[in-house]
Coordinates of C-alpha atoms in Angstrom, one line a residue:
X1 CA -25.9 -12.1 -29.0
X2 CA -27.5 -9.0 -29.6
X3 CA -26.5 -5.6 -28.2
X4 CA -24.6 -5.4 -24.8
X5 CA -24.1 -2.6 -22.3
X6 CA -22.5 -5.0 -19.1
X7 CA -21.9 -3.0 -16.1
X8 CA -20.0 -4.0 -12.8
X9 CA -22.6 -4.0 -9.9
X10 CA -21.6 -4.0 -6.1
X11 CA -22.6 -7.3 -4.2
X12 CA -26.6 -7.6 -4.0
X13 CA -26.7 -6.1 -7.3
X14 CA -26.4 -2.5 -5.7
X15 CA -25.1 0.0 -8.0
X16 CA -23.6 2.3 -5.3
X17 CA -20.7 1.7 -2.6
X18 CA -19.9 4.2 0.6
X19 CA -16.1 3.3 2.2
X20 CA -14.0 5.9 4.9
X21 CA -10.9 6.4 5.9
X22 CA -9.1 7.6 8.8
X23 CA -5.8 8.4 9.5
X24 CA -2.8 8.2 12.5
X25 CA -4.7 5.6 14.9
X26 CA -5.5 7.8 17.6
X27 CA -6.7 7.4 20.7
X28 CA -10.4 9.1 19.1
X29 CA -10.4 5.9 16.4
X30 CA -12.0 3.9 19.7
X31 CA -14.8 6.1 19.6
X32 CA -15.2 6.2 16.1
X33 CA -14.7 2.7 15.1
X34 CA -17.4 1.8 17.4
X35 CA -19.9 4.6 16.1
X36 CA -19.4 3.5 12.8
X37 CA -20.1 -0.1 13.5
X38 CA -23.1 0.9 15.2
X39 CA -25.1 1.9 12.5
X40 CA -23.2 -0.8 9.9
X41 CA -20.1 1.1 8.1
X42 CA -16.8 0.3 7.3
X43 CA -13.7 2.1 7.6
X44 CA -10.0 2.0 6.8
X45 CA -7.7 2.9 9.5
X46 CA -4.2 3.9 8.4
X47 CA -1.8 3.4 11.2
X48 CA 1.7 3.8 12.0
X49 CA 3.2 1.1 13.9
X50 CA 6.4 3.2 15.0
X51 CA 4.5 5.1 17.0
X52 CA 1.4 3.3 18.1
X53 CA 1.0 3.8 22.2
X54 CA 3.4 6.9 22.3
X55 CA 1.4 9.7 24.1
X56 CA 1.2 13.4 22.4
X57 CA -0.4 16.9 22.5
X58 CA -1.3 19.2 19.5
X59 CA -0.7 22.7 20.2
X60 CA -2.0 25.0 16.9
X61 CA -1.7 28.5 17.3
X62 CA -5.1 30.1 18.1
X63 CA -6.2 26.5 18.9
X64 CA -7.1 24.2 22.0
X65 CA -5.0 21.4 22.6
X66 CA -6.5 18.3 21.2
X67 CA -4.8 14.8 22.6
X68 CA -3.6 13.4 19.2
X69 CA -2.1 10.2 21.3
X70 CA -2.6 7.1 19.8
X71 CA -3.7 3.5 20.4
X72 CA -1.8 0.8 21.4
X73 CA -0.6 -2.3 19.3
X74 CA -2.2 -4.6 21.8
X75 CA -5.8 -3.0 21.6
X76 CA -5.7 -2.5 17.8
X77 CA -7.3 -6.0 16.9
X78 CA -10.4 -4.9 19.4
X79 CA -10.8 -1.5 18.4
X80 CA -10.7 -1.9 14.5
X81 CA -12.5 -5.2 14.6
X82 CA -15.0 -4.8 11.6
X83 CA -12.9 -2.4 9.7
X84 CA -9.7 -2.5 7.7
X85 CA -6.1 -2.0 8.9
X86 CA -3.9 -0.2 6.8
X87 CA -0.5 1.1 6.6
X88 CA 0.6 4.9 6.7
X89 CA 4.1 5.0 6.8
X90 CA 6.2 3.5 10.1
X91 CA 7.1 6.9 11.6
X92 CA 5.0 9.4 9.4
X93 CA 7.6 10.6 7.4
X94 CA 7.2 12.5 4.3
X95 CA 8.0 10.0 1.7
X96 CA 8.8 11.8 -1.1
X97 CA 11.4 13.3 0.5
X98 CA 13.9 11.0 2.7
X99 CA 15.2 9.3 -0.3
X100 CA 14.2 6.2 -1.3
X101 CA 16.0 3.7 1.3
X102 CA 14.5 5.4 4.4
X103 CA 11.3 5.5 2.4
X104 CA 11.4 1.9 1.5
X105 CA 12.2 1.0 5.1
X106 CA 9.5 3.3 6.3
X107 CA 7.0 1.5 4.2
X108 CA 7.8 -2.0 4.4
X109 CA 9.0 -2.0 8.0
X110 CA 5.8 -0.5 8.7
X111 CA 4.0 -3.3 6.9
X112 CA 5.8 -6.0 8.7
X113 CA 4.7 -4.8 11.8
X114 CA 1.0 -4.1 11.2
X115 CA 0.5 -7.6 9.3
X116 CA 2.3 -9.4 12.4
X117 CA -0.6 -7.2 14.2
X118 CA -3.3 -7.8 12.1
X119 CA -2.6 -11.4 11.1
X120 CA -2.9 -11.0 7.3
X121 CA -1.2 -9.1 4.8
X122 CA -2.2 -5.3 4.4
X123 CA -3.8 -4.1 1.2
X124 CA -4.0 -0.5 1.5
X125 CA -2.0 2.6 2.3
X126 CA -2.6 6.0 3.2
X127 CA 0.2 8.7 1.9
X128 CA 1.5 10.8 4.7
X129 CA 0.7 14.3 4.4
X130 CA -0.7 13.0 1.1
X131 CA 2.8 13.6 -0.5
X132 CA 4.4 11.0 -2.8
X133 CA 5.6 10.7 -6.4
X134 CA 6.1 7.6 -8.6
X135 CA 8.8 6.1 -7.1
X136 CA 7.0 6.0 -3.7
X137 CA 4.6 4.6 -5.6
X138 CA 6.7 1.8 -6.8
X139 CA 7.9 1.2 -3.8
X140 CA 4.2 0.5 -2.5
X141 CA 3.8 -1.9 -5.3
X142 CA 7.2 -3.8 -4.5
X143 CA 5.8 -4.0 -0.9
X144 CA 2.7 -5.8 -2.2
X145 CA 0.2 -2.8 -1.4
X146 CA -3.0 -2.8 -3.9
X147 CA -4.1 0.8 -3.3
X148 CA -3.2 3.9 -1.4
X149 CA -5.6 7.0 -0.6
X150 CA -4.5 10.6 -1.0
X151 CA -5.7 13.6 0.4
X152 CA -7.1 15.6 -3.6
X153 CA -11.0 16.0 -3.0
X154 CA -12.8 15.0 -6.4
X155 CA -16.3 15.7 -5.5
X156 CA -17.3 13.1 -7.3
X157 CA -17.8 9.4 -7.3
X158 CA -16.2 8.0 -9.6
X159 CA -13.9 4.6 -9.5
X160 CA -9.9 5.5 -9.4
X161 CA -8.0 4.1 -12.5
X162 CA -5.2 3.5 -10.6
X163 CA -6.1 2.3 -7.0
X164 CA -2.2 3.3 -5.6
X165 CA -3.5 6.7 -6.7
X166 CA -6.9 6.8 -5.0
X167 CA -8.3 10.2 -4.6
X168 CA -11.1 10.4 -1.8
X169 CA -14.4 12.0 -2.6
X170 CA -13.8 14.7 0.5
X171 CA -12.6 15.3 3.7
X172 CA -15.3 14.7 6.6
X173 CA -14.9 18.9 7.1
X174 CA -15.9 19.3 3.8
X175 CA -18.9 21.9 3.4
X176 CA -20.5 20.6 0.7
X177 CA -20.2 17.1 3.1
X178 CA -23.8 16.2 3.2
X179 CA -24.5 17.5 -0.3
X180 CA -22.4 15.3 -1.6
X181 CA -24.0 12.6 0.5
X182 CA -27.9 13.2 -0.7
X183 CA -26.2 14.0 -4.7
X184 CA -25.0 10.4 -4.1
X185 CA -27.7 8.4 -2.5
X186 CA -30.4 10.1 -5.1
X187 CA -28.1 10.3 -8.1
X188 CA -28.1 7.9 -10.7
X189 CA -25.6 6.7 -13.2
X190 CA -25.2 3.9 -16.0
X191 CA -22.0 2.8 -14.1
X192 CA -21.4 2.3 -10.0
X193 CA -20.7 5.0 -7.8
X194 CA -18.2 5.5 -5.2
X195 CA -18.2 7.7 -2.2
X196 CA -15.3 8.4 -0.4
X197 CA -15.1 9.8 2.8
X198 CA -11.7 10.3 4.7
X199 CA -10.2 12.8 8.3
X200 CA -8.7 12.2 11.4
X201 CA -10.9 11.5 14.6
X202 CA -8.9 14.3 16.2
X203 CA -10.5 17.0 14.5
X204 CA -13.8 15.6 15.7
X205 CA -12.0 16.5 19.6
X206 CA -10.6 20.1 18.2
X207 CA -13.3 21.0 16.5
X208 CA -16.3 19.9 19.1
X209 CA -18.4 18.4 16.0
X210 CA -18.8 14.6 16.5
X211 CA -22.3 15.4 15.2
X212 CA -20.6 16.0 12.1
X213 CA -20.0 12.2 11.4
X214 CA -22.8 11.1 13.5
X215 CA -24.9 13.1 11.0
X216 CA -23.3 11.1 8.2
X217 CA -23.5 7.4 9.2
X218 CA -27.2 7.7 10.0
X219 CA -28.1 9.2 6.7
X220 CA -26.4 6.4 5.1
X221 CA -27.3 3.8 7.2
X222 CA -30.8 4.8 6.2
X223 CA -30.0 3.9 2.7
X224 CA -28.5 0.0 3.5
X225 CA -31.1 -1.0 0.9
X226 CA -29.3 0.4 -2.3
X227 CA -25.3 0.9 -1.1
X228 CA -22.6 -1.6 -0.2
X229 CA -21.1 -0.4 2.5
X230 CA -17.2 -1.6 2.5
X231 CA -13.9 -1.3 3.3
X232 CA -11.2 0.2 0.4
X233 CA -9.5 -3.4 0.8
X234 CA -12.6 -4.9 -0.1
X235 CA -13.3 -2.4 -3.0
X236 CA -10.3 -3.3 -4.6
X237 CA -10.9 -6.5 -4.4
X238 CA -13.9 -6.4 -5.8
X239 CA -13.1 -4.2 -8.7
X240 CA -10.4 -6.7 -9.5
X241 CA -12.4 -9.5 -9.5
X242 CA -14.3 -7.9 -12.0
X243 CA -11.7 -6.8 -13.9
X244 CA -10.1 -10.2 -14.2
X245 CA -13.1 -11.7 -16.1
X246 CA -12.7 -13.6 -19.0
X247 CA -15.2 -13.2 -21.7
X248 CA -15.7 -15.9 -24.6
X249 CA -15.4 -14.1 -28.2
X250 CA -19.1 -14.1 -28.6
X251 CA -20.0 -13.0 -25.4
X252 CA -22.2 -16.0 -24.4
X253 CA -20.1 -17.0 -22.0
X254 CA -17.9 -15.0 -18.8
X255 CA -15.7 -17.3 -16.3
X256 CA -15.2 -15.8 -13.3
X257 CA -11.0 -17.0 -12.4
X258 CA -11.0 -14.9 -9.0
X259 CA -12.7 -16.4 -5.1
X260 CA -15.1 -13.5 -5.0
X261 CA -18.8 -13.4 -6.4
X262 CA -19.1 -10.6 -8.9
X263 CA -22.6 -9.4 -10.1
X264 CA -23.2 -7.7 -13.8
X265 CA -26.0 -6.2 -15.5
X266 CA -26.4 -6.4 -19.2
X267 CA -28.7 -4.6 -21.5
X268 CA -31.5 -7.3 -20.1
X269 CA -30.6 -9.2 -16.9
X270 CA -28.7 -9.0 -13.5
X271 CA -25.7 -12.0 -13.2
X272 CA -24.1 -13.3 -10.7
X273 CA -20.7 -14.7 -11.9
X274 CA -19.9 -16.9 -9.3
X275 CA -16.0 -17.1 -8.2
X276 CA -14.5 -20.0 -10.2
X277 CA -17.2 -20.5 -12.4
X278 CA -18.2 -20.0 -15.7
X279 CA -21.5 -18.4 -16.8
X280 CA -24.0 -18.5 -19.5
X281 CA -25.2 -14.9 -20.3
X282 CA -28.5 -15.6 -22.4
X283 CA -29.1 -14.1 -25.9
X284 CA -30.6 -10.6 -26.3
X285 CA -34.6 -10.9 -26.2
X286 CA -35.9 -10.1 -29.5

């Protein structure tokens, strides 16, 4: 067969991938889940079903009170419709700390509720306060969660290893924000690229910057052409699908065993492995 360098592509054969995530479902996620499907993005909201609809106030020192309320379980279908629904603990405990029955219940309860919401199982997770250890971690696994986001800035835009350990590329109030953004829409790189974007809409309230992510989504939206934009559920399961393929010794041939289309580029070509399907990668030109 030649020399090979296969690479995973995004659907379309895009090489780059833009997904956001947003955490407490607040009463702000209406305005926000609606600017972002204006201009054609995708978001993750993390919710906590123990205390959707309860009514609240934030009171920082030195700071204006910012309504940090939150939706209710009957208007969550409407106002994430387009985006992803994800768990983030039922009551927003710190999990690595309540011992691992409350923590348990606090996950899984939480994940009953949402999927009776939602109508389908939940995929991702977001940890509260960003703390956890491994057995939190397990305990998302045991719960069938694929991935869950924390709150470490890479600053790059890179594809996590482990997806239960998913590291964001910033926070929305990040100053290097739209930086970052230009860095990835003009960078280029042998393998795809990944950027993350994560917040809360209440900061968008306290800090009097909606411009801040209106500033974002059109720059990005601009750039539909060349980047997938997706939710993290549908990341991982594209990254999975490609990761499940099944190459023949020589190379020749790839069977796809997963329900999603997955597109490669070799050294010479650009393949579409279609799901449940076996394909015939030709030999290297001469």
């Amino acid at each position: 067969m030649g020399k090979r360098f296969d690479t995973m592509m995004f659907p379309g054969g895009k090489s780059k991938a833009f997904t956001l995530s947003y955490d407490d479902g607040v009463v702000q996620d209406r305005r926000l889940a609606e600017l972002l499907r204006g201009y054609g993005l995708k978001c993750t909201f993390n919710l906590g079903s123990g205390v959707l609809g309860h009514t609240d106030i934030a009171r920082a020192p030195g700071r204006k009170e910012i309504d940090v309320s939150k939706v209710s379980p009957q208007e969550v279908p409407e106002v994430y419709r387009s985006h992803e629904i994800a768990g983030h603990g039922l009551s927003h405990s710190a999990l690595d700390t309540v011992g691992t029955p409350l923590a348990a219940y606090e996950i899984t309860e939480d994940k009953r509720a949402l999927e009776g919401i939602a109508g389908k199982p939940l995929k991702m997770f977001a940890y509260p306060f960003g703390f956890f250890n491994e057995d939190v971690k397990q305990l998302l696994r045991l719960a069938g969660y694929q991935g869950a986001r924390t709150v470490k800035s890479t600053y790059d835009f890179k594809l996590p290893e482990d997806f239960l350990e998913w590291n964001p590329t910033c926070h929305h109030k990040d100053e290097k924000l739209m930086e970052l953004a230009r860095q990835f829409v003009e960078g280029f790189s042998f393998g795809p690229m990944l950027f993350y974007v994560w917040g809360h809409a209440y900061e968008f309230d306290g800090d009097d910057n909606w411009d801040v992510i209106e500033k974002l989504a059109e720059y990005m939206a601009g750039h539909a052409d060349t980047v997938w934009f997706a939710t993290n559920g549908e990341i991982i399961d594209y990254v999975n699908a490609y990761r499940r393929l099944e190459y023949s010794v020589d190379g020749s041939m790839i069977f796809n065993p997963s329900a999603v289309d997955v597109t490669i580029r070799t050294a010479w070509e650009t393949a579409v492995l279609k799901a449940g399907a076996c394909t015939v990668i030709a030999p290297t030109p001469l």
